[in-house]
């Protein structure tokens, strides 16, 4: 059950990060919703780094869970994951005014908590 929760958490993180990138960066850019300027650059930069960070971290952890399952039972693995979730949550509250990224990170944290409790 522990491995299932971990896989669900990292698949969710990768999926939600991909959707965040496609919706908040690619579609906004394609529709030219923002006029050129420093604010637009910061908007795209923040959302790109936020989403791609989630995707890369999620893919790395998925690879680790599949290739080295004994590593996923160590406390360091879940501690780093909870620290990453806390960091993303802090970014959403500090810099993002919409609620969807917050819900995605909270769902990731709940799945991680399930994995920790099912160990």
Short mmCIF file of C-alpha atoms in Angstrom, two decimals:
data_model
loop_
_atom_site.label_atom_id
_atom_site.label_comp_id
_atom_site.label_asym_id
_atom_site.label_seq_id
_atom_site.Cartn_x
_atom_site.Cartn_y
_atom_site.Cartn_z
CA UNK A 1 0.00 0.00 0.00
CA UNK A 2 2.92 2.32 0.76
CA UNK A 3 4.26 2.02 -2.79
CA UNK A 4 0.80 2.61 -4.25
CA UNK A 5 0.41 5.86 -2.31
CA UNK A 6 3.88 6.99 -3.37
CA UNK A 7 3.20 6.21 -7.02
CA UNK A 8 -0.14 8.03 -6.82
CA UNK A 9 1.51 11.06 -5.19
CA UNK A 10 4.28 11.39 -7.76
CA UNK A 11 2.02 10.64 -10.72
CA UNK A 12 -0.35 13.32 -9.42
CA UNK A 13 2.53 15.77 -9.01
CA UNK A 14 3.79 15.13 -12.54
CA UNK A 15 0.28 15.31 -14.02
CA UNK A 16 -0.73 18.50 -12.19
CA UNK A 17 2.61 20.15 -13.01
CA UNK A 18 2.16 19.31 -16.68
CA UNK A 19 -1.37 20.72 -16.70
CA UNK A 20 -0.21 23.83 -14.85
CA UNK A 21 2.48 24.41 -17.47
CA UNK A 22 0.12 23.81 -20.39
CA UNK A 23 -2.67 26.00 -19.01
CA UNK A 24 -0.80 28.85 -17.33
CA UNK A 25 2.18 29.15 -19.63
CA UNK A 26 1.59 27.61 -23.04
CA UNK A 27 -2.08 28.54 -23.50
CA UNK A 28 -1.57 32.05 -22.11
CA UNK A 29 1.35 32.55 -24.48
CA UNK A 30 -0.49 31.12 -27.48
CA UNK A 31 -3.53 33.32 -26.85
CA UNK A 32 -1.32 36.36 -26.17
CA UNK A 33 -3.21 37.18 -22.97
CA UNK A 34 -0.41 39.29 -21.49
CA UNK A 35 1.19 42.33 -23.06
CA UNK A 36 4.98 42.32 -23.26
CA UNK A 37 6.79 43.73 -20.27
CA UNK A 38 8.59 42.86 -17.05
CA UNK A 39 5.39 41.71 -15.33
CA UNK A 40 4.70 39.25 -18.14
CA UNK A 41 8.24 37.93 -17.98
CA UNK A 42 7.92 37.41 -14.23
CA UNK A 43 4.51 35.75 -14.68
CA UNK A 44 5.80 33.28 -17.26
CA UNK A 45 9.04 32.71 -15.36
CA UNK A 46 7.30 31.99 -12.05
CA UNK A 47 4.76 29.63 -13.55
CA UNK A 48 7.33 27.90 -15.76
CA UNK A 49 9.78 27.26 -12.93
CA UNK A 50 6.96 26.21 -10.58
CA UNK A 51 5.45 23.73 -13.05
CA UNK A 52 8.70 22.35 -14.45
CA UNK A 53 10.06 21.91 -10.92
CA UNK A 54 7.04 19.79 -10.08
CA UNK A 55 7.38 17.76 -13.28
CA UNK A 56 11.09 17.08 -12.85
CA UNK A 57 10.77 16.25 -9.14
CA UNK A 58 7.77 14.00 -9.81
CA UNK A 59 9.53 12.14 -12.63
CA UNK A 60 12.70 11.71 -10.58
CA UNK A 61 10.78 10.32 -7.63
CA UNK A 62 8.72 8.04 -9.88
CA UNK A 63 11.93 6.68 -11.34
CA UNK A 64 13.35 6.13 -7.85
CA UNK A 65 10.22 4.35 -6.62
CA UNK A 66 10.31 2.01 -9.63
CA UNK A 67 14.07 1.42 -9.80
CA UNK A 68 15.03 1.49 -6.12
CA UNK A 69 11.94 0.67 -4.04
CA UNK A 70 14.04 0.11 -0.91
CA UNK A 71 14.98 3.80 -1.03
CA UNK A 72 11.35 4.86 -0.76
CA UNK A 73 11.09 3.27 2.69
CA UNK A 74 13.72 5.59 4.14
CA UNK A 75 12.72 8.68 6.08
CA UNK A 76 14.92 10.97 4.00
CA UNK A 77 12.87 10.20 0.90
CA UNK A 78 9.58 11.35 2.43
CA UNK A 79 11.23 14.22 4.31
CA UNK A 80 12.58 15.71 1.08
CA UNK A 81 9.19 15.23 -0.55
CA UNK A 82 7.39 17.01 2.31
CA UNK A 83 9.96 19.82 2.18
CA UNK A 84 9.35 20.23 -1.55
CA UNK A 85 5.58 20.28 -0.98
CA UNK A 86 5.99 22.93 1.74
CA UNK A 87 8.14 25.01 -0.60
CA UNK A 88 5.62 24.82 -3.42
CA UNK A 89 2.81 25.67 -1.02
CA UNK A 90 4.76 28.70 0.22
CA UNK A 91 5.26 29.87 -3.37
CA UNK A 92 1.55 29.51 -4.12
CA UNK A 93 0.53 31.55 -1.07
CA UNK A 94 3.22 34.20 -1.60
CA UNK A 95 3.04 34.75 -5.36
CA UNK A 96 -0.06 33.14 -6.89
CA UNK A 97 -3.52 34.57 -6.41
CA UNK A 98 -5.49 31.63 -7.79
CA UNK A 99 -6.38 28.51 -5.82
CA UNK A 100 -5.77 25.64 -8.27
CA UNK A 101 -2.00 25.22 -7.65
CA UNK A 102 -2.66 25.27 -3.90
CA UNK A 103 -5.18 22.46 -4.18
CA UNK A 104 -2.77 20.42 -6.32
CA UNK A 105 0.05 20.77 -3.80
CA UNK A 106 -2.28 20.00 -0.88
CA UNK A 107 -3.50 16.85 -2.70
CA UNK A 108 0.15 15.85 -3.20
CA UNK A 109 0.79 16.37 0.52
CA UNK A 110 -2.25 14.29 1.48
CA UNK A 111 -1.07 11.43 -0.75
CA UNK A 112 2.40 11.69 0.82
CA UNK A 113 0.87 11.58 4.27
CA UNK A 114 -1.04 8.46 3.26
CA UNK A 115 2.20 6.89 2.10
CA UNK A 116 3.90 7.80 5.36
CA UNK A 117 1.07 6.41 7.47
CA UNK A 118 0.87 3.18 5.46
CA UNK A 119 4.54 2.38 5.88
#
